[in-house]
Short mmCIF file of C-alpha atoms in Angstrom, two decimals:
data_model
loop_
_atom_site.label_atom_id
_atom_site.label_comp_id
_atom_site.label_asym_id
_atom_site.label_seq_id
_atom_site.Cartn_x
_atom_site.Cartn_y
_atom_site.Cartn_z
CA MET A 290 -8.30 -52.70 56.14
CA ILE A 291 -9.04 -49.17 55.12
CA ASN A 292 -6.24 -46.64 55.36
CA THR A 293 -6.13 -45.01 58.83
CA ARG A 294 -5.54 -41.58 57.36
CA ASP A 295 -8.65 -41.90 55.17
CA ILE A 296 -10.74 -42.89 58.17
CA LEU A 297 -9.52 -40.01 60.26
CA GLU A 298 -10.04 -37.63 57.34
CA THR A 299 -13.69 -38.66 57.00
CA ILE A 300 -14.31 -38.33 60.73
CA HIS A 301 -12.63 -34.93 60.73
CA MET A 302 -14.80 -33.79 57.82
CA VAL A 303 -17.96 -34.65 59.75
CA THR A 304 -16.96 -33.43 63.19
CA GLU A 305 -14.91 -30.33 62.35
CA GLU A 306 -15.75 -29.22 58.82
CA HIS A 307 -19.55 -29.47 58.65
CA LEU A 308 -19.71 -32.32 56.14
CA ASP A 309 -23.32 -33.29 55.93
CA ILE A 310 -26.06 -34.25 53.56
CA ARG A 311 -27.99 -31.04 53.19
CA THR A 312 -31.26 -32.56 52.09
CA VAL A 313 -32.99 -35.78 51.20
CA THR A 314 -36.00 -34.75 49.16
CA MET A 315 -38.81 -37.06 48.13
CA GLY A 316 -40.50 -36.09 44.89
CA ILE A 317 -44.15 -37.08 44.74
CA SER A 318 -46.42 -36.87 41.71
CA LEU A 319 -49.81 -35.27 42.39
CA ARG A 320 -51.10 -35.85 38.88
CA ASP A 321 -53.63 -38.39 40.14
CA CYS A 322 -55.08 -35.83 42.56
CA VAL A 323 -57.01 -33.80 39.97
CA GLY A 324 -60.68 -33.01 40.40
CA THR A 325 -63.18 -30.19 40.16
CA ASP A 326 -64.08 -29.89 43.82
CA ILE A 327 -61.39 -28.12 45.84
CA ASP A 328 -62.13 -29.92 49.11
CA ALA A 329 -61.89 -33.32 47.43
CA VAL A 330 -58.61 -32.33 45.73
CA CYS A 331 -57.15 -31.11 49.05
CA GLN A 332 -58.01 -34.43 50.68
CA LYS A 333 -56.40 -36.39 47.82
CA VAL A 334 -53.27 -34.22 48.04
CA TYR A 335 -53.01 -34.69 51.80
CA ASP A 336 -53.59 -38.45 51.58
CA LYS A 337 -51.10 -38.98 48.77
CA ILE A 338 -48.30 -37.02 50.43
CA THR A 339 -48.76 -38.60 53.85
CA ARG A 340 -49.00 -42.07 52.32
CA CYS A 341 -45.83 -41.78 50.22
CA ALA A 342 -43.70 -39.95 52.79
CA LYS A 343 -44.80 -41.61 56.01
CA ASP A 344 -41.42 -43.32 56.51
CA LEU A 345 -39.19 -40.65 54.99
CA VAL A 346 -38.07 -39.02 58.24
CA SER A 347 -37.60 -42.23 60.23
CA VAL A 348 -35.59 -43.89 57.45
CA CYS A 349 -33.36 -40.83 57.10
CA GLU A 350 -32.80 -40.64 60.85
CA ARG A 351 -31.88 -44.30 60.90
CA ILE A 352 -29.34 -43.82 58.10
CA GLU A 353 -27.98 -40.77 59.89
CA ALA A 354 -27.34 -42.84 63.00
CA GLU A 355 -25.91 -45.86 61.21
CA PHE A 356 -23.61 -44.06 58.82
CA GLY A 357 -22.69 -41.26 61.18
CA ILE A 358 -23.42 -38.63 58.54
CA PRO A 359 -25.85 -35.86 59.53
CA ILE A 360 -28.82 -35.39 57.19
CA ILE A 361 -29.84 -31.83 57.92
CA ASN A 362 -33.18 -31.64 56.09
CA LYS A 363 -35.83 -34.10 55.05
CA ARG A 364 -38.14 -32.55 52.51
CA ILE A 365 -40.81 -33.18 49.93
CA SER A 366 -41.37 -31.81 46.46
CA VAL A 367 -44.58 -32.27 44.50
CA THR A 368 -45.87 -31.80 40.96
CA PRO A 369 -46.27 -28.07 40.20
CA ALA A 370 -49.58 -27.48 41.98
CA SER A 371 -50.94 -25.25 39.22
CA MET A 372 -51.42 -28.43 37.16
CA ILE A 373 -53.97 -29.77 39.59
CA CYS A 374 -55.61 -26.33 39.80
CA ASP A 375 -56.67 -26.30 36.14
CA ALA A 376 -59.79 -28.39 36.66
CA ILE A 377 -60.82 -26.91 40.01
CA THR A 378 -63.95 -24.77 39.78
CA ALA A 379 -63.25 -22.63 42.86
CA GLU A 380 -61.45 -19.33 42.27
CA ASP A 381 -59.33 -19.47 45.43
CA VAL A 382 -56.89 -22.40 45.31
CA SER A 383 -54.90 -21.49 48.44
CA PRO A 384 -56.55 -24.37 50.42
CA ILE A 385 -54.24 -26.69 48.43
CA ALA A 386 -51.22 -24.93 49.94
CA ARG A 387 -52.71 -25.41 53.39
CA ALA A 388 -53.34 -29.11 52.69
CA MET A 389 -49.69 -29.45 51.62
CA ASP A 390 -48.64 -27.64 54.79
CA ARG A 391 -50.64 -30.01 57.01
CA ALA A 392 -49.26 -33.05 55.21
CA ALA A 393 -45.68 -31.78 55.59
CA ARG A 394 -46.23 -31.13 59.28
CA ASP A 395 -47.77 -34.55 59.86
CA VAL A 396 -44.94 -36.50 58.22
CA GLY A 397 -42.36 -34.34 60.00
CA VAL A 398 -40.57 -32.59 57.12
CA ASN A 399 -39.55 -28.96 57.46
CA PHE A 400 -40.41 -27.85 53.92
CA ILE A 401 -42.53 -28.93 51.00
CA GLY A 402 -41.88 -27.43 47.58
CA GLY A 403 -44.00 -27.41 44.48
CA TYR A 404 -46.72 -24.85 45.04
CA SER A 405 -45.45 -23.81 41.66
CA ALA A 406 -46.36 -22.80 38.13
CA LEU A 407 -44.44 -23.17 34.88
CA VAL A 408 -45.44 -20.14 32.85
CA HIS A 409 -42.46 -19.53 30.55
CA LYS A 410 -44.70 -19.20 27.54
CA GLY A 411 -48.10 -18.44 28.95
CA LEU A 412 -50.61 -19.03 31.71
CA THR A 413 -53.36 -21.60 31.95
CA LYS A 414 -56.36 -20.95 34.19
CA GLY A 415 -54.71 -23.02 36.92
CA ASP A 416 -51.44 -21.07 36.66
CA ASP A 417 -53.33 -17.81 36.92
CA LYS A 418 -55.27 -18.95 39.99
CA LEU A 419 -52.16 -20.26 41.68
CA ILE A 420 -50.14 -17.09 41.13
CA ARG A 421 -53.07 -14.99 42.37
CA SER A 422 -53.24 -17.13 45.52
CA LEU A 423 -49.54 -16.81 46.40
CA PRO A 424 -49.75 -13.91 48.90
CA ASP A 425 -52.49 -15.73 50.78
CA ALA A 426 -50.88 -19.18 50.46
CA LEU A 427 -47.41 -18.13 51.59
CA SER A 428 -48.63 -15.94 54.45
CA THR A 429 -50.93 -18.60 55.90
CA THR A 430 -48.61 -21.59 55.69
CA GLU A 431 -45.37 -22.39 57.41
CA ARG A 432 -43.68 -25.08 55.32
CA VAL A 433 -44.90 -24.50 51.78
CA CYS A 434 -42.42 -23.24 49.20
CA SER A 435 -43.28 -21.91 45.80
CA SER A 436 -41.58 -21.26 42.48
CA ILE A 437 -42.54 -19.71 39.18
CA ASN A 438 -40.64 -20.56 36.02
CA VAL A 439 -40.91 -17.47 33.83
CA ALA A 440 -38.44 -18.36 31.10
CA THR A 441 -36.55 -21.10 29.31
CA THR A 442 -33.82 -20.93 26.71
CA HIS A 443 -36.21 -22.61 24.30
CA ALA A 444 -39.25 -20.44 24.96
CA GLY A 445 -37.69 -17.08 25.76
CA ILE A 446 -38.88 -14.88 28.62
CA ASN A 447 -42.53 -14.34 29.51
CA MET A 448 -42.30 -10.66 30.42
CA ASP A 449 -45.97 -10.46 31.39
CA ALA A 450 -45.22 -13.04 34.08
CA VAL A 451 -42.04 -11.19 35.09
CA ALA A 452 -44.03 -7.97 35.50
CA ARG A 453 -46.61 -9.76 37.58
CA CYS A 454 -43.97 -11.35 39.82
CA GLY A 455 -42.79 -7.90 40.91
CA HIS A 456 -46.26 -7.08 42.23
CA ILE A 457 -46.76 -10.52 43.79
CA ILE A 458 -43.43 -10.31 45.65
CA LYS A 459 -44.36 -6.85 46.97
CA GLU A 460 -47.70 -8.14 48.16
CA ILE A 461 -46.17 -11.18 49.89
CA ALA A 462 -43.69 -8.83 51.57
CA TYR A 463 -46.60 -6.74 52.87
CA ARG A 464 -48.68 -9.73 53.96
CA THR A 465 -45.73 -11.12 55.96
CA ARG A 466 -44.55 -7.70 57.23
CA GLU A 467 -44.70 -8.85 60.87
CA THR A 468 -41.86 -11.31 60.19
CA ASP A 469 -39.61 -9.02 58.10
CA SER A 470 -41.36 -10.14 54.89
CA PHE A 471 -40.26 -13.74 55.43
CA GLY A 472 -42.90 -15.00 52.96
CA CYS A 473 -40.66 -13.83 50.11
CA ALA A 474 -37.97 -16.31 51.22
CA LYS A 475 -40.37 -19.09 50.18
CA LEU A 476 -40.79 -17.93 46.57
CA VAL A 477 -38.26 -18.38 43.77
CA VAL A 478 -38.62 -16.97 40.27
CA PHE A 479 -36.76 -19.19 37.81
CA ALA A 480 -35.37 -19.44 34.32
CA ASN A 481 -34.73 -23.01 33.12
CA ALA A 482 -35.97 -24.50 36.42
CA PRO A 483 -34.66 -28.06 36.88
CA GLU A 484 -37.29 -30.75 37.40
CA ASP A 485 -35.32 -32.72 39.95
CA ASN A 486 -33.90 -30.03 42.23
CA PRO A 487 -33.91 -31.21 45.86
CA PHE A 488 -33.12 -27.78 47.34
CA MET A 489 -35.69 -25.35 48.71
CA ALA A 490 -37.35 -23.08 48.04
CA GLY A 491 -37.21 -24.01 44.36
CA ALA A 492 -37.84 -27.77 44.53
CA PHE A 493 -40.72 -29.27 42.59
CA HIS A 494 -41.39 -32.71 41.12
CA GLY A 495 -41.14 -32.17 37.38
CA VAL A 496 -43.63 -33.38 34.81
CA GLY A 497 -41.13 -35.83 33.33
CA GLU A 498 -40.51 -37.50 36.68
CA GLY A 499 -42.00 -40.77 37.86
CA GLU A 500 -44.55 -41.50 40.55
CA CYS A 501 -42.23 -41.14 43.52
CA VAL A 502 -38.48 -40.54 43.51
CA LEU A 503 -35.71 -39.65 45.92
CA ASN A 504 -33.13 -36.92 45.32
CA VAL A 505 -30.22 -35.89 47.51
CA GLY A 506 -28.51 -32.53 47.87
CA ILE A 507 -24.99 -32.58 49.25
CA SER A 508 -23.23 -29.80 51.09
CA GLY A 509 -19.66 -29.26 52.14
CA PRO A 510 -18.34 -25.68 51.75
CA GLY A 511 -16.49 -26.15 55.05
CA VAL A 512 -14.69 -29.25 53.77
CA VAL A 513 -13.61 -27.51 50.55
CA ARG A 514 -12.41 -24.41 52.43
CA ALA A 515 -10.40 -26.51 54.89
CA ALA A 516 -8.78 -28.49 52.05
CA ILE A 517 -7.75 -25.26 50.29
CA ALA A 518 -6.39 -23.85 53.56
CA ARG A 519 -4.25 -26.96 54.06
CA ALA A 520 -2.90 -26.72 50.50
CA GLY A 521 -1.21 -23.37 51.21
CA ASP A 522 0.16 -21.30 48.33
CA CYS A 523 -0.13 -23.82 45.49
CA ASP A 524 -0.93 -22.70 41.95
CA LEU A 525 -4.44 -22.71 40.51
CA SER A 526 -4.01 -25.96 38.53
CA GLU A 527 -3.19 -27.75 41.76
CA LEU A 528 -6.01 -25.98 43.54
CA ALA A 529 -8.51 -27.12 40.90
CA GLU A 530 -7.30 -30.71 41.32
CA LEU A 531 -7.68 -30.46 45.06
CA ILE A 532 -11.23 -29.11 44.82
CA LYS A 533 -12.12 -31.92 42.39
CA ARG A 534 -10.82 -34.58 44.74
CA THR A 535 -12.66 -33.07 47.69
CA ALA A 536 -15.90 -32.74 45.71
CA PHE A 537 -15.57 -36.38 44.67
CA LYS A 538 -15.45 -37.52 48.29
CA ILE A 539 -18.35 -35.34 49.37
CA THR A 540 -20.48 -36.52 46.46
CA ARG A 541 -19.74 -40.18 47.13
CA MET A 542 -21.30 -39.70 50.52
CA GLY A 543 -24.41 -38.27 48.86
CA GLN A 544 -24.54 -41.17 46.43
CA LEU A 545 -24.30 -43.67 49.30
CA VAL A 546 -27.11 -42.03 51.24
CA LEU A 547 -29.27 -41.77 48.12
CA LYS A 548 -28.88 -45.46 47.25
CA GLU A 549 -29.43 -46.59 50.80
CA ALA A 550 -32.45 -44.38 51.48
CA SER A 551 -34.21 -45.17 48.21
CA ALA A 552 -33.66 -48.90 48.71
CA ARG A 553 -35.08 -48.78 52.24
CA LEU A 554 -38.06 -46.70 51.14
CA GLY A 555 -38.63 -48.95 48.16
CA ILE A 556 -38.71 -46.12 45.64
CA SER A 557 -36.60 -45.29 42.63
CA TYR A 558 -33.52 -43.19 43.10
CA GLY A 559 -33.17 -39.97 41.25
CA ILE A 560 -30.13 -37.73 41.35
CA VAL A 561 -27.41 -36.29 43.51
CA ASP A 562 -27.30 -32.50 43.38
CA LEU A 563 -23.68 -31.37 43.57
CA SER A 564 -24.33 -27.93 44.96
CA LEU A 565 -22.08 -26.40 47.58
CA ALA A 566 -24.80 -25.15 49.90
CA PRO A 567 -23.68 -22.82 52.67
CA THR A 568 -25.28 -22.30 56.07
CA PRO A 569 -24.92 -19.38 58.47
CA ALA A 570 -22.71 -21.59 60.68
CA VAL A 571 -19.17 -20.28 60.99
CA GLY A 572 -16.92 -22.11 58.53
CA ASP A 573 -19.76 -23.36 56.31
CA SER A 574 -19.51 -20.53 53.83
CA VAL A 575 -18.92 -20.31 50.06
CA ALA A 576 -17.63 -16.73 50.48
CA ARG A 577 -14.93 -18.04 52.80
CA ILE A 578 -13.82 -20.55 50.13
CA LEU A 579 -13.35 -17.68 47.68
CA GLU A 580 -11.42 -15.74 50.31
CA GLU A 581 -9.30 -18.80 51.08
CA MET A 582 -8.47 -18.93 47.36
CA GLY A 583 -6.82 -15.55 47.80
CA LEU A 584 -9.37 -12.73 47.87
CA GLU A 585 -9.31 -10.17 50.66
CA THR A 586 -13.10 -9.97 50.73
CA CYS A 587 -15.71 -11.78 48.69
CA GLY A 588 -17.08 -9.33 46.12
CA CYS A 589 -13.74 -7.70 45.25
CA HIS A 590 -12.33 -7.93 41.72
CA GLY A 591 -11.38 -11.54 41.03
CA THR A 592 -14.44 -12.96 42.76
CA THR A 593 -16.17 -14.05 39.56
CA ALA A 594 -13.03 -15.83 38.32
CA CYS A 595 -12.55 -17.67 41.62
CA LEU A 596 -16.19 -18.69 41.70
CA ALA A 597 -16.09 -19.89 38.08
CA MET A 598 -13.14 -22.14 38.83
CA LEU A 599 -14.65 -23.42 42.07
CA ASN A 600 -17.96 -24.21 40.42
CA ASP A 601 -16.36 -26.04 37.52
CA ALA A 602 -14.00 -28.06 39.71
CA VAL A 603 -16.83 -29.11 42.03
CA LYS A 604 -18.79 -30.41 39.03
CA LYS A 605 -15.83 -32.26 37.54
CA GLY A 606 -15.13 -34.02 40.83
CA GLY A 607 -18.76 -34.70 41.61
CA ILE A 608 -19.89 -36.01 38.24
CA MET A 609 -17.63 -39.04 38.44
CA ALA A 610 -18.74 -39.79 41.99
CA SER A 611 -22.42 -40.22 41.25
CA ALA A 612 -24.38 -42.41 38.86
CA HIS A 613 -26.85 -39.61 38.15
CA VAL A 614 -26.13 -35.96 38.72
CA GLY A 615 -28.91 -33.42 38.44
CA GLY A 616 -30.77 -30.59 40.07
CA LEU A 617 -28.94 -27.31 40.29
CA SER A 618 -25.41 -28.66 40.78
CA GLY A 619 -23.23 -25.63 41.36
CA ALA A 620 -22.11 -23.37 44.17
CA PHE A 621 -24.93 -21.48 45.87
CA ILE A 622 -24.36 -17.86 46.75
CA PRO A 623 -27.28 -16.89 48.97
CA VAL A 624 -26.49 -13.80 50.99
CA SER A 625 -28.39 -14.29 54.26
CA GLU A 626 -27.50 -17.99 54.55
CA ASP A 627 -23.74 -17.45 54.22
CA SER A 628 -21.90 -15.63 57.01
CA GLY A 629 -19.05 -14.63 54.69
CA MET A 630 -21.45 -13.12 52.15
CA VAL A 631 -23.23 -11.21 54.92
CA GLU A 632 -19.95 -9.77 56.16
CA ALA A 633 -18.88 -8.79 52.63
CA ALA A 634 -22.27 -7.15 52.02
CA GLU A 635 -22.10 -5.27 55.32
CA LYS A 636 -18.71 -3.90 54.33
CA GLY A 637 -20.24 -2.73 51.06
CA VAL A 638 -17.77 -4.81 49.01
CA LEU A 639 -20.37 -7.30 47.82
CA THR A 640 -23.07 -5.49 45.87
CA LEU A 641 -26.14 -6.56 43.96
CA ASP A 642 -24.34 -5.83 40.68
CA LYS A 643 -21.40 -8.06 41.61
CA LEU A 644 -23.75 -10.82 42.75
CA GLU A 645 -25.47 -10.65 39.37
CA ALA A 646 -22.12 -11.12 37.62
CA MET A 647 -21.30 -14.06 39.90
CA THR A 648 -24.54 -15.79 39.00
CA ALA A 649 -23.37 -16.03 35.38
CA VAL A 650 -20.80 -18.62 36.44
CA CYS A 651 -22.54 -20.60 39.18
CA SER A 652 -25.94 -21.66 40.38
CA VAL A 653 -28.40 -20.34 41.17
CA GLY A 654 -28.98 -16.66 41.15
CA LEU A 655 -29.78 -13.63 43.25
CA ASP A 656 -30.64 -15.54 46.35
CA MET A 657 -31.88 -14.47 49.78
CA ILE A 658 -31.10 -10.82 49.21
CA ALA A 659 -32.88 -8.26 51.37
CA ILE A 660 -33.66 -5.02 49.55
CA PRO A 661 -35.45 -1.85 50.71
CA GLY A 662 -39.17 -2.23 51.33
CA ASP A 663 -39.97 0.80 49.18
CA THR A 664 -38.40 -0.76 46.07
CA THR A 665 -41.06 -0.52 43.34
CA ALA A 666 -42.63 -3.58 41.75
CA GLU A 667 -41.15 -2.49 38.40
CA VAL A 668 -37.61 -2.40 39.81
CA ILE A 669 -38.10 -5.88 41.28
CA SER A 670 -39.39 -7.11 37.91
CA ALA A 671 -36.37 -5.54 36.20
CA ILE A 672 -34.01 -7.26 38.66
CA ILE A 673 -35.76 -10.52 37.75
CA ALA A 674 -35.58 -9.77 34.01
CA ASP A 675 -31.82 -9.12 34.20
CA GLU A 676 -31.12 -12.28 36.15
CA ILE A 677 -33.41 -14.45 34.06
CA SER A 678 -31.73 -13.17 30.86
CA ILE A 679 -28.40 -14.49 32.12
CA GLY A 680 -29.96 -17.92 32.47
CA VAL A 681 -31.73 -17.88 29.14
CA ILE A 682 -28.72 -16.72 27.14
CA ASN A 683 -26.28 -19.05 28.90
CA THR A 684 -28.61 -22.08 28.81
CA LYS A 685 -28.45 -22.45 32.56
CA THR A 686 -30.70 -22.16 35.56
CA THR A 687 -30.91 -18.77 37.20
CA ALA A 688 -33.34 -17.56 39.80
CA VAL A 689 -34.32 -14.62 41.95
CA ARG A 690 -35.30 -14.75 45.59
CA VAL A 691 -35.31 -11.18 46.88
CA LEU A 692 -37.04 -9.83 49.96
CA PRO A 693 -38.27 -6.23 49.74
CA VAL A 694 -38.47 -6.00 53.53
CA TYR A 695 -41.53 -3.98 54.44
CA GLY A 696 -40.74 -0.85 56.45
CA LYS A 697 -36.98 -1.26 56.25
CA GLY A 698 -34.31 0.50 54.21
CA VAL A 699 -30.56 0.56 53.60
CA GLY A 700 -28.79 0.60 56.97
CA ASP A 701 -31.32 -1.79 58.53
CA SER A 702 -30.94 -5.54 58.69
CA ILE A 703 -33.04 -8.66 59.10
CA ASP A 704 -32.47 -11.80 61.12
CA PHE A 705 -34.50 -14.95 60.51
CA GLY A 706 -32.29 -17.26 62.57
CA GLY A 707 -31.57 -20.93 61.88
CA LEU A 708 -30.61 -21.96 58.36
CA TRP A 709 -32.09 -18.76 56.92
CA GLY A 710 -29.63 -16.48 58.69
CA GLY A 711 -29.77 -12.72 58.55
CA ALA A 712 -28.68 -10.00 56.15
CA PRO A 713 -28.22 -6.28 55.72
CA ILE A 714 -30.67 -4.48 53.44
CA MET A 715 -28.75 -3.97 50.20
CA PRO A 716 -29.23 -0.92 47.98
CA VAL A 717 -30.80 -1.23 44.52
CA HIS A 718 -30.78 1.20 41.58
CA ASN A 719 -34.02 3.12 41.88
CA GLU A 720 -34.02 4.74 38.42
CA SER A 721 -37.24 3.61 36.77
CA PRO A 722 -37.42 0.69 34.33
CA ALA A 723 -41.24 1.03 34.38
CA ARG A 724 -41.65 1.76 30.67
CA PHE A 725 -39.64 -1.33 29.72
CA ILE A 726 -41.47 -3.59 32.16
CA GLY A 727 -44.83 -2.09 31.15
CA ARG A 728 -44.35 -3.17 27.53
CA GLY A 729 -45.13 -6.76 28.44
CA GLY A 730 -45.10 -9.53 25.83
CA ARG A 731 -42.31 -12.05 25.43
CA ILE A 732 -38.59 -11.73 24.85
CA PRO A 733 -37.99 -14.24 22.03
CA ALA A 734 -35.82 -17.32 22.50
CA PRO A 735 -32.15 -16.70 21.72
CA VAL A 736 -30.75 -17.85 18.40
CA HIS A 737 -28.63 -20.64 19.90
CA SER A 738 -31.73 -22.37 21.24
CA PHE A 739 -32.55 -23.50 17.67
CA ARG A 740 -30.44 -26.59 17.55
CA ASN A 741 -32.68 -28.96 15.65
CA MET B 190 -21.91 -56.06 57.64
CA LYS B 191 -18.79 -54.26 58.85
CA ALA B 192 -18.26 -51.17 60.94
CA VAL B 193 -15.26 -49.03 61.75
CA ILE B 194 -14.74 -47.93 65.33
CA SER B 195 -12.27 -45.15 65.88
CA VAL B 196 -10.97 -44.13 69.27
CA ILE B 197 -8.96 -40.94 69.64
CA GLY B 198 -7.78 -39.27 72.83
CA LYS B 199 -5.24 -39.22 75.63
CA ASP B 200 -3.49 -42.53 76.14
CA THR B 201 -4.46 -44.34 79.29
CA VAL B 202 -4.48 -47.87 80.68
CA GLY B 203 -7.20 -50.21 79.48
CA ILE B 204 -8.66 -48.45 76.43
CA ILE B 205 -8.57 -51.50 74.17
CA ALA B 206 -9.76 -53.73 77.03
CA ARG B 207 -12.81 -51.58 77.72
CA VAL B 208 -13.79 -51.22 74.07
CA SER B 209 -13.26 -54.94 73.49
CA GLU B 210 -15.38 -55.78 76.50
CA VAL B 211 -18.35 -53.87 75.06
CA LEU B 212 -17.87 -55.54 71.68
CA SER B 213 -17.61 -59.03 73.10
CA ARG B 214 -20.69 -58.50 75.28
CA HIS B 215 -22.66 -57.70 72.10
CA SER B 216 -21.27 -60.69 70.13
CA ILE B 217 -19.15 -58.57 67.80
CA ASN B 218 -16.09 -60.10 66.19
CA ILE B 219 -13.02 -57.87 65.80
CA LEU B 220 -11.52 -58.33 62.31
CA ASP B 221 -8.59 -55.94 62.47
CA ILE B 222 -7.02 -53.40 64.77
CA THR B 223 -4.46 -50.69 64.10
CA GLN B 224 -3.27 -48.34 66.77
CA SER B 225 -0.68 -45.65 67.16
CA VAL B 226 0.44 -43.48 70.05
CA LEU B 227 1.97 -40.20 69.02
CA SER B 228 3.35 -38.38 72.10
CA ASP B 229 0.30 -38.64 74.34
CA LEU B 230 -2.32 -39.02 71.65
CA PHE B 231 -3.81 -42.44 71.27
CA ALA B 232 -5.51 -43.36 68.00
CA MET B 233 -7.04 -46.75 67.41
CA ILE B 234 -9.06 -47.98 64.46
CA MET B 235 -10.98 -51.23 64.69
CA LEU B 236 -12.70 -53.05 61.86
CA VAL B 237 -15.50 -55.19 63.28
CA ASP B 238 -18.16 -57.53 61.97
CA ILE B 239 -21.60 -56.43 63.19
CA THR B 240 -23.60 -59.14 61.45
CA THR B 241 -24.01 -61.01 64.74
CA LEU B 242 -24.71 -57.88 66.81
CA ASP B 243 -27.28 -58.74 69.51
CA VAL B 244 -28.70 -55.23 70.03
CA ASP B 245 -29.80 -52.44 67.71
CA TYR B 246 -26.87 -50.74 66.00
CA THR B 247 -27.73 -47.35 67.50
CA VAL B 248 -27.67 -48.85 71.01
CA LEU B 249 -24.12 -50.04 70.46
CA LYS B 250 -23.10 -46.72 68.98
CA ASP B 251 -24.53 -44.78 71.92
CA GLU B 252 -22.95 -47.12 74.43
CA LEU B 253 -19.50 -46.74 72.86
CA GLU B 254 -19.79 -42.98 72.55
CA GLN B 255 -20.93 -42.60 76.14
CA MET B 256 -18.11 -44.78 77.37
CA GLY B 257 -15.72 -42.59 75.39
CA GLU B 258 -17.08 -39.46 77.01
CA GLY B 259 -16.54 -41.00 80.44
CA MET B 260 -12.89 -41.75 79.60
CA GLY B 261 -12.18 -38.45 77.86
CA LEU B 262 -11.96 -40.17 74.47
CA GLU B 263 -13.66 -39.52 71.17
CA ILE B 264 -15.21 -42.74 69.95
CA HIS B 265 -16.92 -42.90 66.57
CA CYS B 266 -18.69 -45.87 65.14
CA MET B 267 -19.59 -45.78 61.44
CA HIS B 268 -20.55 -48.33 58.81
CA ALA B 269 -17.46 -49.36 56.86
CA SER B 270 -19.33 -48.69 53.60
CA VAL B 271 -18.97 -44.95 54.30
CA PHE B 272 -15.19 -45.17 54.05
CA ASP B 273 -15.24 -47.62 51.16
CA THR B 274 -17.52 -45.35 49.20
CA MET B 275 -15.60 -42.20 49.92
CA HIS B 276 -12.06 -43.40 49.43
CA LYS B 277 -12.24 -46.16 46.83
CA ILE B 278 -13.14 -45.65 43.19
#
């Protein structure tokens, strides 16, 4: 018989502390959907996605019921769509995004990622067409998420792409101005983008992946915070041990769901992503974990150290719990999706500069941050360049998902509701980096990337 | 296949009888029971074999949970593999 205390602990985690599986994401290769005629390609894309993922939602719901563990999101990621755009003769490739959107809707998933381009060294014709289509694609679809990888540690930073991203983000913000520039929440600009990330908006099915694979993203900030609260005033060595043990348990749940779901769907199983992913729900916040560790408000001095320890301990506990760990695997610090971060930002304690420092020690980056609508494209590009440099130099993933909310400024706020939450508009430095961004070209790969 | 049924709430007459009645009606064998009553709080954990279950698992789960609600008890029914996975290395 299993220990009664263990059983009650698990039930308590689910019912009181928001333990859940954040996402089960099916990665689908679209490499066999290439063609020259856009309508034919769209049909192949729609058919492939709906064929592969037809049972995804029902199988996940069944597992949810049987195991008693909520699976919050069922999602799909596909091959970076720019790869199937290369051969298409049409100039406008946004119909592919709309085909993906229809397929996602028809199989019942809430998001589909992979309307993406990997341009860390340069652009193919398909990449160029896809990036050009983004304002149209993201403003005319509901479920499609996009990402652009502009840098890797091995290739350096494609500053031409970074410069272009600033303009694209501004345009998406304008095109989705009726919904507080929500379109920008569906675009992530990456350095060292992982190929097996199950989390949106940055998920895509990497080129080294197989035909169809299942990845799971765990959650559990509420469980970690509650465990720290129960531990009281212990020292940091003990606290690290406690976080490791908690992360182990959370990850085991993810591993169980991954094995079960992939077996039932008859596809290969990929990875468990160990990220602590917050939601706007009270108690499901990474900021609150940091505050429970002993900070008055997230963003004060000491925040980076607490986050570094948390992130490391979560990995150490999680790695042993899963056969294959991958994706982003680290604590997420989105602002709008984390009630503690929102509160700290509203107080003015958590600033963009502090968030940037925090991203050096966790995943993923400057995430879901609302900035003034009149921020120039060059400033946005410079924000991206700074953040991407942290990733490139530290051989880690970093990303930027900022929303220059059209028509709003510091003092205003946005509210998207649901998992997206709401956030105050945060100030940026408006001094011009235009001459730097205007130089274009590539920032060379750092010296430590030459390991051969 | 095994499942763990946990019942937590205010102690009252007939809790085990009512839960057992549901289980027996659906051909479920009880493998182990532990229970404790701390002041007024009743906590029971049952390990059951659901291999011979005569209805869909979710039907049983709903039936138990609804019965719990009617008696002011929290009843959870989860596959035992969840606990094995989480608490055993």
